[in-house]
Coordinates of N, CA and C in Angstrom, one line a residue:
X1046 N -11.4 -3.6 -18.4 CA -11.0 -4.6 -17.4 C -9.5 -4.9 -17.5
X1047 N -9.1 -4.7 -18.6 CA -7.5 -5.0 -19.4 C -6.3 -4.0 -18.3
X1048 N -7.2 -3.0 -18.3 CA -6.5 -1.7 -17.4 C -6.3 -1.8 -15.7
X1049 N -7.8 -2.3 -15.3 CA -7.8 -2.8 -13.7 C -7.2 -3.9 -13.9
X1050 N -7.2 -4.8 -14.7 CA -5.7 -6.5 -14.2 C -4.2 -5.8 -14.2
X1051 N -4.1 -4.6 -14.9 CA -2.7 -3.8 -15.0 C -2.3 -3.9 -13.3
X1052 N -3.3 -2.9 -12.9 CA -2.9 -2.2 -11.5 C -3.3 -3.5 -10.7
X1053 N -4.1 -4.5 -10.7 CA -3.5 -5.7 -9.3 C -2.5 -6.4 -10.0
X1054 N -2.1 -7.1 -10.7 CA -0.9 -7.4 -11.4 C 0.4 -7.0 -10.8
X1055 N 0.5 -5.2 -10.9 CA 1.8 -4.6 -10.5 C 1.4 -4.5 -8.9
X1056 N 0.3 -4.0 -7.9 CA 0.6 -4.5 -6.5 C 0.9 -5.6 -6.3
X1057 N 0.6 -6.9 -6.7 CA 1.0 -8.1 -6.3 C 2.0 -8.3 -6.3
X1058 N 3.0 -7.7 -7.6 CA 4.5 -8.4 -7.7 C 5.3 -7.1 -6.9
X1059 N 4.7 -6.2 -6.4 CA 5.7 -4.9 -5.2 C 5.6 -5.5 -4.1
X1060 N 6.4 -4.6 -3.2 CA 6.3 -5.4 -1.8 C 7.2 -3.5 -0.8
X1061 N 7.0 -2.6 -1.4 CA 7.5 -1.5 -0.7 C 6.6 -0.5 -1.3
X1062 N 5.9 0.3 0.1 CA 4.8 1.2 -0.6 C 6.0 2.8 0.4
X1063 N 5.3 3.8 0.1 CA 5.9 4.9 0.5 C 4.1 4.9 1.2
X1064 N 4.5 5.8 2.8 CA 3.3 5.9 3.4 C 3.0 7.6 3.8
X1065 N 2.1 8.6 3.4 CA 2.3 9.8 4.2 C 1.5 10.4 4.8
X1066 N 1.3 10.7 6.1 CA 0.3 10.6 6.8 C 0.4 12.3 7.3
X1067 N -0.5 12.8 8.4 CA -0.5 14.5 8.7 C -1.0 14.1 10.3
X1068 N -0.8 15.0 11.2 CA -1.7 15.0 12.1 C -1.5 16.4 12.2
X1069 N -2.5 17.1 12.6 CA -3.0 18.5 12.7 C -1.4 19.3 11.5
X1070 N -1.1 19.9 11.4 CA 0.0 20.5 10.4 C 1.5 19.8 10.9
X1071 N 1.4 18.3 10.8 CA 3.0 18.1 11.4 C 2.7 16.9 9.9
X1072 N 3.5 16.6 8.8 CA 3.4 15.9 8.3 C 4.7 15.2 8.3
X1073 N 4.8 13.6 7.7 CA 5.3 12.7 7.9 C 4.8 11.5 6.6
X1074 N 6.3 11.0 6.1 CA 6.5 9.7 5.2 C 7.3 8.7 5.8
X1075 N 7.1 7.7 5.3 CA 7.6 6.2 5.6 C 7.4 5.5 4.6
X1076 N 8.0 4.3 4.5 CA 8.4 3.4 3.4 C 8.3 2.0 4.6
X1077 N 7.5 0.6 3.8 CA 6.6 0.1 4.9 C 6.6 -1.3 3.6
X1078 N 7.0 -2.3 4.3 CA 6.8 -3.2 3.7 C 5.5 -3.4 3.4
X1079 N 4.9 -4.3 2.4 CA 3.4 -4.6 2.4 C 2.8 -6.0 1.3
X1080 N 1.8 -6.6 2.3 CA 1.0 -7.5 1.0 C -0.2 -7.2 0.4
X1081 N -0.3 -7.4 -0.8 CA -1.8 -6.8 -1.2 C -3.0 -8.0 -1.0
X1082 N -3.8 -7.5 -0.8 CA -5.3 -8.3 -1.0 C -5.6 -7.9 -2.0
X1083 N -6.3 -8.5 -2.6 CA -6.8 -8.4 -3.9 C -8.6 -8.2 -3.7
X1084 N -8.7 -9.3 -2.8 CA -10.1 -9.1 -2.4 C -11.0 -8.5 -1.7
X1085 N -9.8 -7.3 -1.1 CA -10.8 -6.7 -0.7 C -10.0 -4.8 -1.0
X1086 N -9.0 -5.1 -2.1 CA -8.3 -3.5 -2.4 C -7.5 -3.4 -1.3
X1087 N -7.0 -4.0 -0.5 CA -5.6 -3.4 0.5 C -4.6 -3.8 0.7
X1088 N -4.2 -2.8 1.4 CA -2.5 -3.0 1.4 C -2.3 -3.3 3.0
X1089 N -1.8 -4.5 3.6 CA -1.8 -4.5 4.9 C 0.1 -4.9 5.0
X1090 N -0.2 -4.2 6.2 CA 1.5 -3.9 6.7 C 1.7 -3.6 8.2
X1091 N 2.9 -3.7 8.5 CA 3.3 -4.1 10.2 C 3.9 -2.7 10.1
X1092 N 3.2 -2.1 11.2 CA 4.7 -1.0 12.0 C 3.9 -0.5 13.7
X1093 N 4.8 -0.2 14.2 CA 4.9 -0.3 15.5 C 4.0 1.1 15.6
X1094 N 3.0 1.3 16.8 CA 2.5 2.3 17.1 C 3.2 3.6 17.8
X1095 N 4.7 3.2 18.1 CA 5.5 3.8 18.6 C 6.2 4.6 17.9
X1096 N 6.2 4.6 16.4 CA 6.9 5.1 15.3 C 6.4 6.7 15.4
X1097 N 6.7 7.9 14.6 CA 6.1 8.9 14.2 C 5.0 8.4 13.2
X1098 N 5.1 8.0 12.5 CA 3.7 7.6 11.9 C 2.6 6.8 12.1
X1099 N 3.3 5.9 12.8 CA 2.3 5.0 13.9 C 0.9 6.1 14.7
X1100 N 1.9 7.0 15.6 CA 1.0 7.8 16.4 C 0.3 8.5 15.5
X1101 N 0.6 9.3 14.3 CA 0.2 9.8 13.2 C -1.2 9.0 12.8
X1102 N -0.9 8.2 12.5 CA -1.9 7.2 12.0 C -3.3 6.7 13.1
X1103 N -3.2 6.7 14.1 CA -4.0 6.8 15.1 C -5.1 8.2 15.5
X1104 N -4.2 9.1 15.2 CA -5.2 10.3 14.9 C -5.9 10.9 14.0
X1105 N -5.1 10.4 12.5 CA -5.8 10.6 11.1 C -5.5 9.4 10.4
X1106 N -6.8 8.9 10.3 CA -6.2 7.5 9.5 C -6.2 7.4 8.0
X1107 N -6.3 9.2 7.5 CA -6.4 9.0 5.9 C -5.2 9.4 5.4
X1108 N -5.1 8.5 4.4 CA -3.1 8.9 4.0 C -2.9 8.6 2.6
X1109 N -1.8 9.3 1.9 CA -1.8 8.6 0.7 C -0.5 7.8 0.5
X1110 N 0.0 8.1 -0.5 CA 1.1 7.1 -1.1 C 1.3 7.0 -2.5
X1111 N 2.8 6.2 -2.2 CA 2.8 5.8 -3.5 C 3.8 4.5 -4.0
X1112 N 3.9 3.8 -5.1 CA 4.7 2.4 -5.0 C 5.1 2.3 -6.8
X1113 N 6.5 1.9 -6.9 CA 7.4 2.3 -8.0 C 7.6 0.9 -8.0
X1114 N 8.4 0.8 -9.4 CA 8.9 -0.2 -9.9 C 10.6 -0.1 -9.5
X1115 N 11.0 1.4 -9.7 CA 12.4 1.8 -9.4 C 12.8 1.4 -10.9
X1116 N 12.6 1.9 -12.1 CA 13.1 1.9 -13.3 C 14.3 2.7 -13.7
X1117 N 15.1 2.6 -14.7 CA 15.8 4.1 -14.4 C 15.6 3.9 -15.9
X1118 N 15.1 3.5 -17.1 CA 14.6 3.2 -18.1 C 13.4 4.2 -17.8
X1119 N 12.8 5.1 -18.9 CA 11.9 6.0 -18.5 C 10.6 5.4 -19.3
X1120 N 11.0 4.5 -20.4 CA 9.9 3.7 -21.3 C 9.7 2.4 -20.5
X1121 N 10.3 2.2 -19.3 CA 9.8 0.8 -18.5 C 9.2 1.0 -16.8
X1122 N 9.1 2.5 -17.1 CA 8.4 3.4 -15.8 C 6.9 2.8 -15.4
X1123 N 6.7 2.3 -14.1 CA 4.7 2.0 -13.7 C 4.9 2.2 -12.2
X1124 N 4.1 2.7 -11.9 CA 4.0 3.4 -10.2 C 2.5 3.9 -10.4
X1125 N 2.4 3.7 -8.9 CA 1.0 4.0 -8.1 C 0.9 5.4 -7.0
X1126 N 0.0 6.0 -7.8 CA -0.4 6.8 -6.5 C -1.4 6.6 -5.9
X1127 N -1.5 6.5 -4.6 CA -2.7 5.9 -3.9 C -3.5 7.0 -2.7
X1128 N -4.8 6.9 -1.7 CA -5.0 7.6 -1.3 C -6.2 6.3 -0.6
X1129 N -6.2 6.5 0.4 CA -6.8 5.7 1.6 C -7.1 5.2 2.7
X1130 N -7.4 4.7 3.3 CA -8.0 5.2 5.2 C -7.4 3.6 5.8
X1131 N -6.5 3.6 6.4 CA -5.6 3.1 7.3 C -6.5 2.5 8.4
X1132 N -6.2 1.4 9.3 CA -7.1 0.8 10.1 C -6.0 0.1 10.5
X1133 N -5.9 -0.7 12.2 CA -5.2 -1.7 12.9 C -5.9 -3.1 12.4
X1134 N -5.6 -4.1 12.0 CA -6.4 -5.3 12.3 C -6.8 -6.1 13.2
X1135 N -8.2 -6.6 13.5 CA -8.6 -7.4 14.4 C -9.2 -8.7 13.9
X1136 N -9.0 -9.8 15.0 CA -9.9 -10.9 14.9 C -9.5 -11.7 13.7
X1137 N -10.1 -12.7 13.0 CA -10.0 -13.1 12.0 C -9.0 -12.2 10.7
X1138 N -9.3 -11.5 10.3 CA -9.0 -10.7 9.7 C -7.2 -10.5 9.8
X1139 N -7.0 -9.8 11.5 CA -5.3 -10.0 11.8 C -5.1 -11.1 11.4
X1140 N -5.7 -12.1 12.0 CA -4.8 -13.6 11.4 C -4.7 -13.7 10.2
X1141 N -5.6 -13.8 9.1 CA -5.5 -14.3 7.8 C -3.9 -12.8 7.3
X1142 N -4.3 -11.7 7.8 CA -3.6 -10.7 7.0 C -1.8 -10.9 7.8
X1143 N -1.8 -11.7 9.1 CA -0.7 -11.8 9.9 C -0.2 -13.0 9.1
X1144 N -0.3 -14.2 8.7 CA -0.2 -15.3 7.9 C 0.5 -14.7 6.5
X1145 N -0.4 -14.2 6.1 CA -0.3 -14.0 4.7 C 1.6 -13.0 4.7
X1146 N 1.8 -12.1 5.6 CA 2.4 -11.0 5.6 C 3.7 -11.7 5.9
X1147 N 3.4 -13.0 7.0 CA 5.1 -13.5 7.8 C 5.3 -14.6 6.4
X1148 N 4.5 -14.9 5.7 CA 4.6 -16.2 4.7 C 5.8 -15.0 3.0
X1149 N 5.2 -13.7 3.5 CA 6.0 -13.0 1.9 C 7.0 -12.6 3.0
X1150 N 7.2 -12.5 4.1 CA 8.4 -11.7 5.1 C 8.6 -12.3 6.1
X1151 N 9.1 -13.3 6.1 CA 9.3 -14.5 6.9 C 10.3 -13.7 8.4
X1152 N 11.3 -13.0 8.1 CA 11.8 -12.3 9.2 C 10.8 -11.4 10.1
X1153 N 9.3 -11.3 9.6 CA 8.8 -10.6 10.2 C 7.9 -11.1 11.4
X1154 N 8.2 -12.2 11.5 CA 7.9 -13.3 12.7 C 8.4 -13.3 13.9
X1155 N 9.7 -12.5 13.9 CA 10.4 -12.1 15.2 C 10.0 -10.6 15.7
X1156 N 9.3 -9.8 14.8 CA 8.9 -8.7 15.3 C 7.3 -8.5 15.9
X1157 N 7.5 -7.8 16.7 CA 5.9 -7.4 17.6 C 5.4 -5.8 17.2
X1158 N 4.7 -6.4 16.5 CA 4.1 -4.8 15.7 C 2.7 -5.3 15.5
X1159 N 1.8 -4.3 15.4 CA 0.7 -4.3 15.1 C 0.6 -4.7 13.6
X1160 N -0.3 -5.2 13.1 CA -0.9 -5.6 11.7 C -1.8 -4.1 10.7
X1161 N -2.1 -3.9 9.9 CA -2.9 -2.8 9.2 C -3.5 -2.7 8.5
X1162 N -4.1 -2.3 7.8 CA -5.0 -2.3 6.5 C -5.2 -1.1 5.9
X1163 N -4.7 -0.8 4.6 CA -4.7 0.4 3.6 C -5.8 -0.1 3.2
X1164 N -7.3 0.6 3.1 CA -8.3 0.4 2.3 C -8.2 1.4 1.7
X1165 N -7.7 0.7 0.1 CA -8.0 1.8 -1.0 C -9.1 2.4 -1.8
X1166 N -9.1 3.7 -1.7 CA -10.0 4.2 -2.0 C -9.9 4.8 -3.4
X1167 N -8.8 5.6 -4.0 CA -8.5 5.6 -5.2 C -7.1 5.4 -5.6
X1168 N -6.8 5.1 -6.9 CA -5.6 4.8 -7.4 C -5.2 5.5 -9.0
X1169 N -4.2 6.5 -9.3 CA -3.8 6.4 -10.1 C -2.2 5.6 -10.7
X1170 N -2.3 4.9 -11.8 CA -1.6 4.4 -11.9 C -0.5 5.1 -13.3
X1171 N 0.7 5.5 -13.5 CA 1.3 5.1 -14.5 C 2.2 4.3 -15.2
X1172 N 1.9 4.3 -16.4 CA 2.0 2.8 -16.8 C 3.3 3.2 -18.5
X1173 N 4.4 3.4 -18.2 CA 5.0 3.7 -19.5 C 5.0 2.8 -20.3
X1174 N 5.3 1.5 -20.2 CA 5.1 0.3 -20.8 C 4.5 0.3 -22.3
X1175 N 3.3 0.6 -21.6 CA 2.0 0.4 -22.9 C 2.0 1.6 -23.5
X1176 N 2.3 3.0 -23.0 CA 2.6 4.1 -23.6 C 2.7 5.1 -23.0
X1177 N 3.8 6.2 -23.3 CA 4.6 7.0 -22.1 C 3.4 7.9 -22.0
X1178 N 3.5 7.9 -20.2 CA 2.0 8.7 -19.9 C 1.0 8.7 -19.4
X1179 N 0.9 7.1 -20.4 CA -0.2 6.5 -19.6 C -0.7 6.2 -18.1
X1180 N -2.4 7.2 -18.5 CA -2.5 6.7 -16.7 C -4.0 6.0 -16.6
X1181 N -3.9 5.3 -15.1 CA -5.1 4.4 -15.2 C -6.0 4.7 -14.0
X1182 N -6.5 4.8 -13.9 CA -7.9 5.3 -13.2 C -8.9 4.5 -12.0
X1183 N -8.8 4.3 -11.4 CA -9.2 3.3 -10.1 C -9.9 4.3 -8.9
X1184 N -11.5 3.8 -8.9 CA -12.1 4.5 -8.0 C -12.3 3.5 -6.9
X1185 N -12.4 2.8 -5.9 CA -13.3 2.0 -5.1 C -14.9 2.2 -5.5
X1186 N -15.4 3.2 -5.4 CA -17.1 3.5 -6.1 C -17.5 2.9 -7.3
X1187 N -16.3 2.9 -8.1 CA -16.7 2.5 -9.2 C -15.9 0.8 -9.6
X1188 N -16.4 0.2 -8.4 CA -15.1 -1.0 -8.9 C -16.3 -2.1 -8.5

C-alpha cells in the first residue's frame, strides 16, 4: 500500500503529462496540462478537438504517456508511464472535473476547449528516490 501512496502522491503534486495517441499508422505526442482524480484514477485535461491530437483522440481513444519530475540529479529521478482510454466529459462529471481544472489553472477560464478524462488503466512508475530502479506496478484490475 506504501508503494500505491508513492504513485498518487507524485500525480497530485505534477501538473504536465506527455500525451501519445495513433490514428490508423499516423502517430502523434503532446504535452497537456492536467489534474488528477484520485478517486476514480484519472487524469482530466482541456485541449481543443481541433488540435492533431484532439482529432486523433476521437478516433482511438487509447493512448499512453508519461509524467517526470524533470530531475537532472539521477538519484532524485520518479516518472510515470501510463497507458489508458481517453474520454470527453459530460454532465456532472464536466463540471466537477471543469471546477477542479480552472481552480489549479486559473488562466484556463478564458479558454473554450473541451474537458477529458485519462482513465487509467496501468501505470509503471520509477522511483530513484527509494532506490535506483525502482519500479512500481499499478494495474486498475488489481486496485
Amino acid at each position: 500500500m506504501l508503494e500505491f501512496s508513492c504513485i498518487l502522491d507524485f500525480l497530485e503534486k505534477r501538473y504536465l503529462l506527455s500525451l501519445c495517441c495513433v490514428d490508423d499508422d499516423n502517430l502523434w505526442c503532446a504535452n497537456c496540462f492536467y489534474v488528477f482524480d484520485a478517486t476514480t484514477m484519472s487524469l482530466w485535461l482541456m485541449t481543443d478537438l481541433n488540435t492533431r491530437h484532439g482529432l486523433y483522440l476521437i478516433k482511438n481513444p487509447n493512448i499512453a504517456g508519461t509524467i517526470d519530475n524533470n530531475k537532472k540529479n539521477i538519484s532524485l529521478i520518479q516518472g510515470i508511464q501510463y497507458k489508458g482510454c481517453i474520454s470527453m466529459l459530460e454532465g456532472i462529471n464536466k463540471k466537477k472535473a471543469f471546477i477542479a481544472y480552472h481552480k489549479r489553472f486559473p488562466m484556463s477560464q478564458f479558454i473554450s476547449a473541451p474537458i477529458w478524462s485519462i482513465k487509467l488503466e496501468e501505470i509503471k512508475m520509477t522511483d530513484n528516490t527509494s532506490k535506483f530502479g525502482n519500479k512500481i506496478i499499478w494495474h486498475r484490475n488489481t486496485f
